[in-house]
PDB file of C-alpha atoms in Angstrom:
ATOM      1  CA  MET A   1      63.308  98.697 146.656  1.00  0.00           C
ATOM      2  CA  THR A   2      66.329  97.582 148.666  1.00  0.00           C
ATOM      3  CA  SER A   3      65.745  93.977 147.678  1.00  0.00           C
ATOM      4  CA  ASP A   4      65.658  95.095 144.030  1.00  0.00           C
ATOM      5  CA  LEU A   5      69.075  96.709 144.444  1.00  0.00           C
ATOM      6  CA  VAL A   6      70.468  93.542 146.004  1.00  0.00           C
ATOM      7  CA  LEU A   7      69.066  91.388 143.205  1.00  0.00           C
ATOM      8  CA  GLU A   8      70.405  93.770 140.553  1.00  0.00           C
ATOM      9  CA  ALA A   9      73.848  93.555 142.160  1.00  0.00           C
ATOM     10  CA  MET A  10      73.540  89.761 142.107  1.00  0.00           C
ATOM     11  CA  ASP A  11      72.623  89.901 138.410  1.00  0.00           C
ATOM     12  CA  ARG A  12      75.841  91.859 137.771  1.00  0.00           C
ATOM     13  CA  LYS A  13      77.711  89.380 139.995  1.00  0.00           C
ATOM     14  CA  ASP A  14      78.658  92.274 142.300  1.00  0.00           C
ATOM     15  CA  VAL A  15      79.072  91.852 146.034  1.00  0.00           C
ATOM     16  CA  ALA A  16      75.969  93.047 147.864  1.00  0.00           C
ATOM     17  CA  ALA A  17      75.470  93.726 151.551  1.00  0.00           C
ATOM     18  CA  LEU A  18      72.179  94.298 153.319  1.00  0.00           C
ATOM     19  CA  VAL A  19      71.912  95.794 156.791  1.00  0.00           C
ATOM     20  CA  LEU A  20      68.674  95.040 158.637  1.00  0.00           C
ATOM     21  CA  LEU A  21      67.448  96.990 161.645  1.00  0.00           C
ATOM     22  CA  ASP A  22      65.439  95.448 164.456  1.00  0.00           C
ATOM     23  CA  LEU A  23      62.574  97.857 165.072  1.00  0.00           C
ATOM     24  CA  SER A  24      60.831  95.644 167.617  1.00  0.00           C
ATOM     25  CA  LYS A  25      61.350  98.290 170.309  1.00  0.00           C
ATOM     26  CA  ALA A  26      60.312 101.180 168.055  1.00  0.00           C
ATOM     27  CA  PHE A  27      56.906 101.542 169.675  1.00  0.00           C
ATOM     28  CA  ASP A  28      58.047 101.452 173.294  1.00  0.00           C
ATOM     29  CA  SER A  29      58.718 105.192 173.234  1.00  0.00           C
ATOM     30  CA  ILE A  30      55.590 106.446 171.447  1.00  0.00           C
ATOM     31  CA  GLN A  31      53.638 108.888 173.608  1.00  0.00           C
ATOM     32  CA  HIS A  32      50.029 107.886 174.295  1.00  0.00           C
ATOM     33  CA  LYS A  33      48.777 111.291 173.139  1.00  0.00           C
ATOM     34  CA  SER A  34      50.476 110.763 169.762  1.00  0.00           C
ATOM     35  CA  ILE A  35      48.854 107.367 169.310  1.00  0.00           C
ATOM     36  CA  LEU A  36      45.403 108.761 170.153  1.00  0.00           C
ATOM     37  CA  LYS A  37      45.908 111.753 167.856  1.00  0.00           C
ATOM     38  CA  LYS A  38      46.831 109.450 164.965  1.00  0.00           C
ATOM     39  CA  LEU A  39      43.810 107.240 165.630  1.00  0.00           C
ATOM     40  CA  ARG A  40      41.545 110.300 165.398  1.00  0.00           C
ATOM     41  CA  ALA A  41      43.373 111.495 162.261  1.00  0.00           C
ATOM     42  CA  ILE A  42      42.632 108.261 160.383  1.00  0.00           C
ATOM     43  CA  GLY A  43      38.947 108.458 161.262  1.00  0.00           C
ATOM     44  CA  ILE A  44      38.563 106.138 164.240  1.00  0.00           C
ATOM     45  CA  SER A  45      35.332 107.034 166.033  1.00  0.00           C
ATOM     46  CA  ARG A  46      35.366 109.113 169.220  1.00  0.00           C
ATOM     47  CA  GLU A  47      34.005 106.162 171.204  1.00  0.00           C
ATOM     48  CA  ALA A  48      36.682 103.777 169.937  1.00  0.00           C
ATOM     49  CA  THR A  49      39.408 106.357 170.544  1.00  0.00           C
ATOM     50  CA  GLU A  50      38.125 106.806 174.111  1.00  0.00           C
ATOM     51  CA  TRP A  51      38.302 103.040 174.636  1.00  0.00           C
ATOM     52  CA  PHE A  52      41.921 103.042 173.414  1.00  0.00           C
ATOM     53  CA  ARG A  53      42.641 106.018 175.695  1.00  0.00           C
ATOM     54  CA  SER A  54      41.405 104.129 178.749  1.00  0.00           C
ATOM     55  CA  TYR A  55      43.358 101.033 177.655  1.00  0.00           C
ATOM     56  CA  LEU A  56      46.585 103.016 177.304  1.00  0.00           C
ATOM     57  CA  ILE A  57      46.397 105.625 180.047  1.00  0.00           C
ATOM     58  CA  GLU A  58      44.897 103.472 182.773  1.00  0.00           C
ATOM     59  CA  GLY A  59      47.487 100.725 182.220  1.00  0.00           C
ATOM     60  CA  SER A  60      50.129  99.873 184.786  1.00  0.00           C
ATOM     61  CA  HIS A  61      52.881  97.339 185.293  1.00  0.00           C
ATOM     62  CA  SER A  62      54.762  95.777 188.148  1.00  0.00           C
ATOM     63  CA  VAL A  63      57.800  93.558 188.515  1.00  0.00           C
ATOM     64  CA  ARG A  64      57.896  90.270 190.372  1.00  0.00           C
ATOM     65  CA  ILE A  65      61.117  88.648 191.509  1.00  0.00           C
ATOM     66  CA  GLY A  66      60.604  85.455 193.463  1.00  0.00           C
ATOM     67  CA  TYR A  67      57.892  86.196 196.028  1.00  0.00           C
ATOM     68  CA  GLU A  68      58.369  89.963 195.980  1.00  0.00           C
ATOM     69  CA  THR A  69      56.222  92.205 193.753  1.00  0.00           C
ATOM     70  CA  SER A  70      56.780  95.902 193.230  1.00  0.00           C
ATOM     71  CA  ASP A  71      54.053  98.486 193.535  1.00  0.00           C
ATOM     72  CA  PRO A  72      52.154  99.050 190.259  1.00  0.00           C
ATOM     73  CA  ARG A  73      53.565 101.882 188.157  1.00  0.00           C
ATOM     74  CA  PRO A  74      51.699 103.675 185.360  1.00  0.00           C
ATOM     75  CA  ILE A  75      52.677 102.981 181.755  1.00  0.00           C
ATOM     76  CA  LEU A  76      53.542 106.453 180.500  1.00  0.00           C
ATOM     77  CA  HIS A  77      54.401 105.636 176.884  1.00  0.00           C
ATOM     78  CA  GLY A  78      54.410 102.751 174.447  1.00  0.00           C
ATOM     79  CA  VAL A  79      51.875  99.961 174.465  1.00  0.00           C
ATOM     80  CA  PRO A  80      51.564  97.085 176.932  1.00  0.00           C
ATOM     81  CA  GLN A  81      54.036  94.336 176.072  1.00  0.00           C
ATOM     82  CA  GLY A  82      52.556  91.141 174.714  1.00  0.00           C
ATOM     83  CA  SER A  83      49.180  92.700 173.973  1.00  0.00           C
ATOM     84  CA  ILE A  84      47.513  91.747 170.722  1.00  0.00           C
ATOM     85  CA  LEU A  85      46.599  95.412 170.283  1.00  0.00           C
ATOM     86  CA  GLY A  86      50.216  96.550 170.303  1.00  0.00           C
ATOM     87  CA  PRO A  87      50.800  96.294 166.530  1.00  0.00           C
ATOM     88  CA  ALA A  88      47.357  97.726 165.762  1.00  0.00           C
ATOM     89  CA  LEU A  89      48.024 100.850 167.832  1.00  0.00           C
ATOM     90  CA  THR A  90      50.633 102.138 165.409  1.00  0.00           C
ATOM     91  CA  PRO A  91      48.513 103.373 162.491  1.00  0.00           C
ATOM     92  CA  SER A  92      49.027 106.271 160.137  1.00  0.00           C
ATOM     93  CA  LYS A  93      52.571 107.428 159.332  1.00  0.00           C
ATOM     94  CA  SER A  94      54.360 105.157 161.805  1.00  0.00           C
ATOM     95  CA  ALA A  95      52.857 101.964 160.451  1.00  0.00           C
ATOM     96  CA  LYS A  96      53.171 103.039 156.834  1.00  0.00           C
ATOM     97  CA  ASN A  97      56.808 103.944 157.301  1.00  0.00           C
ATOM     98  CA  LEU A  98      57.414 100.492 158.704  1.00  0.00           C
ATOM     99  CA  GLY A  99      55.856  98.790 155.698  1.00  0.00           C
ATOM    100  CA  LEU A 100      52.234  98.388 156.760  1.00  0.00           C
ATOM    101  CA  VAL A 101      49.691 100.320 154.702  1.00  0.00           C
ATOM    102  CA  MET A 102      46.537 101.022 156.692  1.00  0.00           C
ATOM    103  CA  ASP A 103      43.281 102.673 155.717  1.00  0.00           C
ATOM    104  CA  CYS A 104      40.463 104.125 157.814  1.00  0.00           C
ATOM    105  CA  SER A 105      38.367 100.977 157.476  1.00  0.00           C
ATOM    106  CA  LEU A 106      41.291  98.667 158.335  1.00  0.00           C
ATOM    107  CA  THR A 107      40.644  96.541 155.236  1.00  0.00           C
ATOM    108  CA  TYR A 108      44.358  96.401 154.334  1.00  0.00           C
ATOM    109  CA  ASP A 109      43.379  96.144 150.643  1.00  0.00           C
ATOM    110  CA  GLU A 110      46.221  98.403 149.481  1.00  0.00           C
ATOM    111  CA  HIS A 111      48.701  96.641 151.772  1.00  0.00           C
ATOM    112  CA  ILE A 112      47.809  93.256 150.285  1.00  0.00           C
ATOM    113  CA  ILE A 113      48.086  94.584 146.715  1.00  0.00           C
ATOM    114  CA  GLN A 114      51.493  96.137 147.384  1.00  0.00           C
ATOM    115  CA  VAL A 115      52.921  93.119 149.203  1.00  0.00           C
ATOM    116  CA  ALA A 116      51.663  90.656 146.582  1.00  0.00           C
ATOM    117  CA  SER A 117      53.142  92.807 143.814  1.00  0.00           C
ATOM    118  CA  LYS A 118      56.528  93.056 145.559  1.00  0.00           C
ATOM    119  CA  CYS A 119      56.601  89.315 146.239  1.00  0.00           C
ATOM    120  CA  ILE A 120      55.778  88.412 142.648  1.00  0.00           C
ATOM    121  CA  GLY A 121      58.439  90.843 141.398  1.00  0.00           C
ATOM    122  CA  ASN A 122      61.015  89.354 143.752  1.00  0.00           C
ATOM    123  CA  LEU A 123      60.085  85.804 142.744  1.00  0.00           C
ATOM    124  CA  CYS A 124      60.436  86.688 139.050  1.00  0.00           C
ATOM    125  CA  GLN A 125      63.906  88.108 139.697  1.00  0.00           C
ATOM    126  CA  ILE A 126      64.886  85.065 141.751  1.00  0.00           C
ATOM    127  CA  ILE A 127      63.716  82.730 138.976  1.00  0.00           C
ATOM    128  CA  ARG A 128      66.002  84.546 136.513  1.00  0.00           C
ATOM    129  CA  VAL A 129      69.077  83.747 138.618  1.00  0.00           C
ATOM    130  CA  GLU A 130      68.036  80.511 140.319  1.00  0.00           C
ATOM    131  CA  HIS A 131      70.508  78.462 138.266  1.00  0.00           C
ATOM    132  CA  LEU A 132      73.364  80.318 139.983  1.00  0.00           C
ATOM    133  CA  PHE A 133      72.544  79.037 143.483  1.00  0.00           C
ATOM    134  CA  HIS A 134      72.331  75.808 145.423  1.00  0.00           C
ATOM    135  CA  SER A 135      68.818  74.872 146.587  1.00  0.00           C
ATOM    136  CA  HIS A 136      69.529  75.686 150.259  1.00  0.00           C
ATOM    137  CA  THR A 137      70.728  79.159 149.231  1.00  0.00           C
ATOM    138  CA  LEU A 138      67.564  79.662 147.181  1.00  0.00           C
ATOM    139  CA  VAL A 139      65.461  78.753 150.200  1.00  0.00           C
ATOM    140  CA  THR A 140      67.288  81.424 152.216  1.00  0.00           C
ATOM    141  CA  ILE A 141      66.847  84.030 149.473  1.00  0.00           C
ATOM    142  CA  ILE A 142      63.129  83.266 149.058  1.00  0.00           C
ATOM    143  CA  SER A 143      62.638  83.300 152.809  1.00  0.00           C
ATOM    144  CA  SER A 144      64.388  86.671 153.074  1.00  0.00           C
ATOM    145  CA  LEU A 145      62.824  88.415 150.083  1.00  0.00           C
ATOM    146  CA  VAL A 146      59.352  86.853 149.878  1.00  0.00           C
ATOM    147  CA  ILE A 147      58.228  84.928 152.963  1.00  0.00           C
ATOM    148  CA  SER A 148      59.401  87.686 155.314  1.00  0.00           C
ATOM    149  CA  LYS A 149      57.188  90.191 153.448  1.00  0.00           C
ATOM    150  CA  LEU A 150      54.186  87.856 153.695  1.00  0.00           C
ATOM    151  CA  ASN A 151      54.693  87.345 157.420  1.00  0.00           C
ATOM    152  CA  TYR A 152      55.492  90.958 158.329  1.00  0.00           C
ATOM    153  CA  CYS A 153      52.810  92.336 160.699  1.00  0.00           C
ATOM    154  CA  SER A 154      50.508  89.454 159.757  1.00  0.00           C
ATOM    155  CA  SER A 155      49.037  89.479 163.271  1.00  0.00           C
ATOM    156  CA  VAL A 156      47.669  92.931 162.425  1.00  0.00           C
ATOM    157  CA  TRP A 157      46.338  92.463 158.878  1.00  0.00           C
ATOM    158  CA  THR A 158      45.096  88.841 158.971  1.00  0.00           C
ATOM    159  CA  ASN A 159      41.607  90.130 159.809  1.00  0.00           C
ATOM    160  CA  THR A 160      41.414  91.340 156.208  1.00  0.00           C
ATOM    161  CA  ALA A 161      38.745  90.166 153.791  1.00  0.00           C
ATOM    162  CA  LYS A 162      38.891  86.574 152.507  1.00  0.00           C
ATOM    163  CA  LYS A 163      39.466  87.897 148.980  1.00  0.00           C
ATOM    164  CA  ASN A 164      42.733  89.451 150.157  1.00  0.00           C
ATOM    165  CA  LEU A 165      43.897  86.280 151.880  1.00  0.00           C
ATOM    166  CA  GLY A 166      43.008  84.440 148.673  1.00  0.00           C
ATOM    167  CA  THR A 167      45.436  86.724 146.842  1.00  0.00           C
ATOM    168  CA  PHE A 168      48.271  85.475 149.030  1.00  0.00           C
ATOM    169  CA  HIS A 169      47.211  81.850 148.815  1.00  0.00           C
ATOM    170  CA  ARG A 170      47.122  81.994 145.011  1.00  0.00           C
ATOM    171  CA  HIS A 171      50.647  83.403 144.964  1.00  0.00           C
ATOM    172  CA  GLU A 172      51.932  80.755 147.396  1.00  0.00           C
ATOM    173  CA  GLU A 173      51.276  78.185 144.691  1.00  0.00           C
ATOM    174  CA  ILE A 174      53.587  79.908 142.180  1.00  0.00           C
TER     175      ILE A 174
END
């Protein structure tokens, strides 16, 4: 929606400003109990939730400076940094509010449909005003309004069905 407002302002030749927030640290403060509760709420099995519990609660970290290493300390909240599971452990409201639509089966069907629709809409709007910009500016606009949406949380949803990935590949050719 925000990108639509920016493009509409561009159509009217108004000045538009967009403020972006870096939410990369947003999940460092999530309590483990909240994550587990949300996993159960979306229908993750008891066994899988227990595995996630042991992964989260039994985790620890230490700091090494030169040859000195601190004693291990428990990780009380958030998810282990650099883990591939980090983005996947933010389902339900948190992930949806951040632009990732998840379902109980983790198919990401609705996410793919919504992202493809937004990208096509943005591309159509860009095409209407492309004559107003230099090619390098168009590349920046397309990267900001389309490519960024395709890449957002892709490490989480790329395990989707081939039919969904085909949807993106077909739209890349446009």
